[in-house]
Amino acid sequence: LEKADTLKNMNLPKGTLVMIVKRKSKFLVPNGTLKLHAGDKLLLISEKENEVKSEE
């Protein structure tokens, strides 16, 4: 997370949307300035050509 501490700094493929961020028991509506924390889970939607691999 050091290199991408906010959503806008993440290197996601074009056409990828972050729909929701789950932090512990809370669900957050994301925006570009949301600071990510270790353990956050992201729900992504992407075009098939831009498939994003899960990192668990």
PDB file of N, CA and C in Angstrom:
ATOM      1  N   LEU A   1       0.804  -1.212   0.000  1.00  0.00           N
ATOM      2  CA  LEU A   1       0.000   0.000   0.000  1.00  0.00           C
ATOM      3  C   LEU A   1       0.842   1.270   0.000  1.00  0.00           C
ATOM      4  N   GLU A   2       2.138   1.144   0.252  1.00  0.00           N
ATOM      5  CA  GLU A   2       2.964   2.344   0.309  1.00  0.00           C
ATOM      6  C   GLU A   2       2.937   3.110  -1.011  1.00  0.00           C
ATOM      7  N   LYS A   3       2.926   2.374  -2.139  1.00  0.00           N
ATOM      8  CA  LYS A   3       2.981   3.021  -3.444  1.00  0.00           C
ATOM      9  C   LYS A   3       1.610   3.464  -3.927  1.00  0.00           C
ATOM     10  N   ALA A   4       0.547   2.904  -3.389  1.00  0.00           N
ATOM     11  CA  ALA A   4      -0.816   3.254  -3.815  1.00  0.00           C
ATOM     12  C   ALA A   4      -1.688   3.405  -2.587  1.00  0.00           C
ATOM     13  N   ASP A   5      -1.469   4.484  -1.851  1.00  0.00           N
ATOM     14  CA  ASP A   5      -2.209   4.651  -0.605  1.00  0.00           C
ATOM     15  C   ASP A   5      -3.616   5.190  -0.818  1.00  0.00           C
ATOM     16  N   THR A   6      -3.931   5.670  -2.021  1.00  0.00           N
ATOM     17  CA  THR A   6      -5.290   6.096  -2.348  1.00  0.00           C
ATOM     18  C   THR A   6      -5.729   5.391  -3.631  1.00  0.00           C
ATOM     19  N   LEU A   7      -7.024   5.342  -3.854  1.00  0.00           N
ATOM     20  CA  LEU A   7      -7.536   4.670  -5.052  1.00  0.00           C
ATOM     21  C   LEU A   7      -7.019   5.314  -6.333  1.00  0.00           C
ATOM     22  N   LYS A   8      -6.930   6.635  -6.360  1.00  0.00           N
ATOM     23  CA  LYS A   8      -6.489   7.291  -7.591  1.00  0.00           C
ATOM     24  C   LYS A   8      -5.032   6.970  -7.912  1.00  0.00           C
ATOM     25  N   ASN A   9      -4.257   6.533  -6.926  1.00  0.00           N
ATOM     26  CA  ASN A   9      -2.858   6.181  -7.157  1.00  0.00           C
ATOM     27  C   ASN A   9      -2.662   4.711  -7.502  1.00  0.00           C
ATOM     28  N   MET A  10      -3.737   3.931  -7.494  1.00  0.00           N
ATOM     29  CA  MET A  10      -3.628   2.514  -7.853  1.00  0.00           C
ATOM     30  C   MET A  10      -3.450   2.383  -9.358  1.00  0.00           C
ATOM     31  N   ASN A  11      -2.665   1.420  -9.748  1.00  0.00           N
ATOM     32  CA  ASN A  11      -2.413   1.177 -11.165  1.00  0.00           C
ATOM     33  C   ASN A  11      -3.400   0.130 -11.672  1.00  0.00           C
ATOM     34  N   LEU A  12      -4.656   0.532 -11.853  1.00  0.00           N
ATOM     35  CA  LEU A  12      -5.687  -0.374 -12.346  1.00  0.00           C
ATOM     36  C   LEU A  12      -5.829  -0.208 -13.850  1.00  0.00           C
ATOM     37  N   PRO A  13      -6.168  -1.297 -14.549  1.00  0.00           N
ATOM     38  CA  PRO A  13      -6.369  -1.191 -15.999  1.00  0.00           C
ATOM     39  C   PRO A  13      -7.509  -0.232 -16.339  1.00  0.00           C
ATOM     40  N   LYS A  14      -7.419   0.384 -17.505  1.00  0.00           N
ATOM     41  CA  LYS A  14      -8.477   1.264 -18.000  1.00  0.00           C
ATOM     42  C   LYS A  14      -9.780   0.475 -18.055  1.00  0.00           C
ATOM     43  N   GLY A  15     -10.867   1.089 -17.643  1.00  0.00           N
ATOM     44  CA  GLY A  15     -12.162   0.421 -17.668  1.00  0.00           C
ATOM     45  C   GLY A  15     -12.463  -0.377 -16.411  1.00  0.00           C
ATOM     46  N   THR A  16     -11.628  -0.241 -15.379  1.00  0.00           N
ATOM     47  CA  THR A  16     -11.846  -0.941 -14.112  1.00  0.00           C
ATOM     48  C   THR A  16     -12.482   0.018 -13.116  1.00  0.00           C
ATOM     49  N   LEU A  17     -13.557  -0.420 -12.476  1.00  0.00           N
ATOM     50  CA  LEU A  17     -14.252   0.390 -11.479  1.00  0.00           C
ATOM     51  C   LEU A  17     -14.142  -0.268 -10.114  1.00  0.00           C
ATOM     52  N   VAL A  18     -13.866   0.532  -9.093  1.00  0.00           N
ATOM     53  CA  VAL A  18     -13.903   0.054  -7.713  1.00  0.00           C
ATOM     54  C   VAL A  18     -15.304   0.360  -7.208  1.00  0.00           C
ATOM     55  N   MET A  19     -16.082  -0.679  -6.951  1.00  0.00           N
ATOM     56  CA  MET A  19     -17.487  -0.505  -6.588  1.00  0.00           C
ATOM     57  C   MET A  19     -17.681  -0.261  -5.095  1.00  0.00           C
ATOM     58  N   ILE A  20     -16.920  -0.988  -4.268  1.00  0.00           N
ATOM     59  CA  ILE A  20     -17.094  -0.882  -2.808  1.00  0.00           C
ATOM     60  C   ILE A  20     -15.783  -1.288  -2.140  1.00  0.00           C
ATOM     61  N   VAL A  21     -15.522  -0.714  -0.993  1.00  0.00           N
ATOM     62  CA  VAL A  21     -14.366  -1.086  -0.179  1.00  0.00           C
ATOM     63  C   VAL A  21     -14.898  -1.612   1.146  1.00  0.00           C
ATOM     64  N   LYS A  22     -14.477  -2.821   1.512  1.00  0.00           N
ATOM     65  CA  LYS A  22     -14.864  -3.380   2.810  1.00  0.00           C
ATOM     66  C   LYS A  22     -13.674  -3.226   3.749  1.00  0.00           C
ATOM     67  N   ARG A  23     -13.917  -2.553   4.858  1.00  0.00           N
ATOM     68  CA  ARG A  23     -12.892  -2.354   5.883  1.00  0.00           C
ATOM     69  C   ARG A  23     -13.447  -2.892   7.189  1.00  0.00           C
ATOM     70  N   LYS A  24     -12.869  -4.012   7.630  1.00  0.00           N
ATOM     71  CA  LYS A  24     -13.370  -4.734   8.803  1.00  0.00           C
ATOM     72  C   LYS A  24     -14.848  -5.033   8.596  1.00  0.00           C
ATOM     73  N   SER A  25     -15.750  -4.475   9.377  1.00  0.00           N
ATOM     74  CA  SER A  25     -17.182  -4.772   9.219  1.00  0.00           C
ATOM     75  C   SER A  25     -17.935  -3.640   8.511  1.00  0.00           C
ATOM     76  N   LYS A  26     -17.206  -2.644   8.001  1.00  0.00           N
ATOM     77  CA  LYS A  26     -17.844  -1.503   7.342  1.00  0.00           C
ATOM     78  C   LYS A  26     -17.683  -1.593   5.829  1.00  0.00           C
ATOM     79  N   PHE A  27     -18.678  -1.081   5.114  1.00  0.00           N
ATOM     80  CA  PHE A  27     -18.619  -0.962   3.665  1.00  0.00           C
ATOM     81  C   PHE A  27     -18.543   0.515   3.319  1.00  0.00           C
ATOM     82  N   LEU A  28     -17.547   0.892   2.529  1.00  0.00           N
ATOM     83  CA  LEU A  28     -17.310   2.293   2.189  1.00  0.00           C
ATOM     84  C   LEU A  28     -17.546   2.521   0.702  1.00  0.00           C
ATOM     85  N   VAL A  29     -18.207   3.616   0.375  1.00  0.00           N
ATOM     86  CA  VAL A  29     -18.370   4.016  -1.021  1.00  0.00           C
ATOM     87  C   VAL A  29     -17.068   4.708  -1.424  1.00  0.00           C
ATOM     88  N   PRO A  30     -16.384   4.159  -2.420  1.00  0.00           N
ATOM     89  CA  PRO A  30     -15.056   4.686  -2.739  1.00  0.00           C
ATOM     90  C   PRO A  30     -15.097   5.972  -3.557  1.00  0.00           C
ATOM     91  N   ASN A  31     -14.052   6.756  -3.387  1.00  0.00           N
ATOM     92  CA  ASN A  31     -13.763   7.883  -4.273  1.00  0.00           C
ATOM     93  C   ASN A  31     -12.246   7.919  -4.434  1.00  0.00           C
ATOM     94  N   GLY A  32     -11.744   8.764  -5.275  1.00  0.00           N
ATOM     95  CA  GLY A  32     -10.313   8.780  -5.566  1.00  0.00           C
ATOM     96  C   GLY A  32      -9.437   9.133  -4.388  1.00  0.00           C
ATOM     97  N   THR A  33      -9.985   9.802  -3.387  1.00  0.00           N
ATOM     98  CA  THR A  33      -9.166  10.236  -2.258  1.00  0.00           C
ATOM     99  C   THR A  33      -9.238   9.295  -1.057  1.00  0.00           C
ATOM    100  N   LEU A  34     -10.023   8.217  -1.167  1.00  0.00           N
ATOM    101  CA  LEU A  34     -10.129   7.268  -0.058  1.00  0.00           C
ATOM    102  C   LEU A  34      -8.770   6.634   0.210  1.00  0.00           C
ATOM    103  N   LYS A  35      -8.277   6.760   1.431  1.00  0.00           N
ATOM    104  CA  LYS A  35      -7.007   6.138   1.800  1.00  0.00           C
ATOM    105  C   LYS A  35      -7.239   4.668   2.105  1.00  0.00           C
ATOM    106  N   LEU A  36      -6.440   3.819   1.482  1.00  0.00           N
ATOM    107  CA  LEU A  36      -6.551   2.384   1.685  1.00  0.00           C
ATOM    108  C   LEU A  36      -5.771   1.964   2.919  1.00  0.00           C
ATOM    109  N   HIS A  37      -6.284   0.958   3.607  1.00  0.00           N
ATOM    110  CA  HIS A  37      -5.636   0.399   4.791  1.00  0.00           C
ATOM    111  C   HIS A  37      -5.300  -1.054   4.519  1.00  0.00           C
ATOM    112  N   ALA A  38      -4.268  -1.550   5.169  1.00  0.00           N
ATOM    113  CA  ALA A  38      -3.933  -2.973   5.055  1.00  0.00           C
ATOM    114  C   ALA A  38      -5.152  -3.782   5.464  1.00  0.00           C
ATOM    115  N   GLY A  39      -5.485  -4.790   4.678  1.00  0.00           N
ATOM    116  CA  GLY A  39      -6.640  -5.627   4.981  1.00  0.00           C
ATOM    117  C   GLY A  39      -7.922  -5.200   4.295  1.00  0.00           C
ATOM    118  N   ASP A  40      -7.942  -4.018   3.666  1.00  0.00           N
ATOM    119  CA  ASP A  40      -9.129  -3.595   2.916  1.00  0.00           C
ATOM    120  C   ASP A  40      -9.398  -4.582   1.790  1.00  0.00           C
ATOM    121  N   LYS A  41     -10.666  -4.829   1.526  1.00  0.00           N
ATOM    122  CA  LYS A  41     -11.084  -5.679   0.411  1.00  0.00           C
ATOM    123  C   LYS A  41     -11.817  -4.796  -0.584  1.00  0.00           C
ATOM    124  N   LEU A  42     -11.485  -4.938  -1.872  1.00  0.00           N
ATOM    125  CA  LEU A  42     -12.088  -4.126  -2.917  1.00  0.00           C
ATOM    126  C   LEU A  42     -12.933  -4.996  -3.826  1.00  0.00           C
ATOM    127  N   LEU A  43     -14.120  -4.511  -4.171  1.00  0.00           N
ATOM    128  CA  LEU A  43     -14.946  -5.162  -5.178  1.00  0.00           C
ATOM    129  C   LEU A  43     -14.732  -4.391  -6.472  1.00  0.00           C
ATOM    130  N   LEU A  44     -14.124  -5.066  -7.465  1.00  0.00           N
ATOM    131  CA  LEU A  44     -13.792  -4.443  -8.738  1.00  0.00           C
ATOM    132  C   LEU A  44     -14.670  -4.997  -9.840  1.00  0.00           C
ATOM    133  N   ILE A  45     -14.994  -4.148 -10.797  1.00  0.00           N
ATOM    134  CA  ILE A  45     -15.660  -4.580 -12.022  1.00  0.00           C
ATOM    135  C   ILE A  45     -14.767  -4.119 -13.163  1.00  0.00           C
ATOM    136  N   SER A  46     -14.495  -5.055 -14.087  1.00  0.00           N
ATOM    137  CA  SER A  46     -13.590  -4.754 -15.183  1.00  0.00           C
ATOM    138  C   SER A  46     -14.069  -5.430 -16.455  1.00  0.00           C
ATOM    139  N   GLU A  47     -13.724  -4.846 -17.578  1.00  0.00           N
ATOM    140  CA  GLU A  47     -13.993  -5.491 -18.848  1.00  0.00           C
ATOM    141  C   GLU A  47     -13.145  -6.757 -18.926  1.00  0.00           C
ATOM    142  N   LYS A  48     -13.618  -7.765 -19.619  1.00  0.00           N
ATOM    143  CA  LYS A  48     -12.917  -9.046 -19.710  1.00  0.00           C
ATOM    144  C   LYS A  48     -11.479  -8.859 -20.190  1.00  0.00           C
ATOM    145  N   GLU A  49     -11.261  -7.961 -21.152  1.00  0.00           N
ATOM    146  CA  GLU A  49      -9.917  -7.725 -21.682  1.00  0.00           C
ATOM    147  C   GLU A  49      -8.969  -7.180 -20.616  1.00  0.00           C
ATOM    148  N   ASN A  50      -9.524  -6.557 -19.586  1.00  0.00           N
ATOM    149  CA  ASN A  50      -8.727  -5.918 -18.539  1.00  0.00           C
ATOM    150  C   ASN A  50      -8.833  -6.675 -17.225  1.00  0.00           C
ATOM    151  N   GLU A  51      -8.915  -7.978 -17.292  1.00  0.00           N
ATOM    152  CA  GLU A  51      -9.120  -8.790 -16.095  1.00  0.00           C
ATOM    153  C   GLU A  51      -8.072  -8.467 -15.034  1.00  0.00           C
ATOM    154  N   VAL A  52      -8.531  -8.260 -13.803  1.00  0.00           N
ATOM    155  CA  VAL A  52      -7.657  -7.946 -12.674  1.00  0.00           C
ATOM    156  C   VAL A  52      -7.512  -9.201 -11.834  1.00  0.00           C
ATOM    157  N   LYS A  53      -6.283  -9.569 -11.520  1.00  0.00           N
ATOM    158  CA  LYS A  53      -6.041 -10.761 -10.712  1.00  0.00           C
ATOM    159  C   LYS A  53      -6.191 -10.423  -9.234  1.00  0.00           C
ATOM    160  N   SER A  54      -6.806 -11.335  -8.500  1.00  0.00           N
ATOM    161  CA  SER A  54      -7.020 -11.160  -7.065  1.00  0.00           C
ATOM    162  C   SER A  54      -5.718 -11.387  -6.319  1.00  0.00           C
ATOM    163  N   GLU A  55      -5.462 -10.547  -5.317  1.00  0.00           N
ATOM    164  CA  GLU A  55      -4.286 -10.712  -4.458  1.00  0.00           C
ATOM    165  C   GLU A  55      -4.758 -10.887  -3.034  1.00  0.00           C
ATOM    166  N   GLU A  56      -4.912 -12.125  -2.600  1.00  0.00           N
ATOM    167  CA  GLU A  56      -5.367 -12.374  -1.221  1.00  0.00           C
ATOM    168  C   GLU A  56      -4.219 -12.744  -0.351  1.00  0.00           C
TER     169      GLU A  56
END
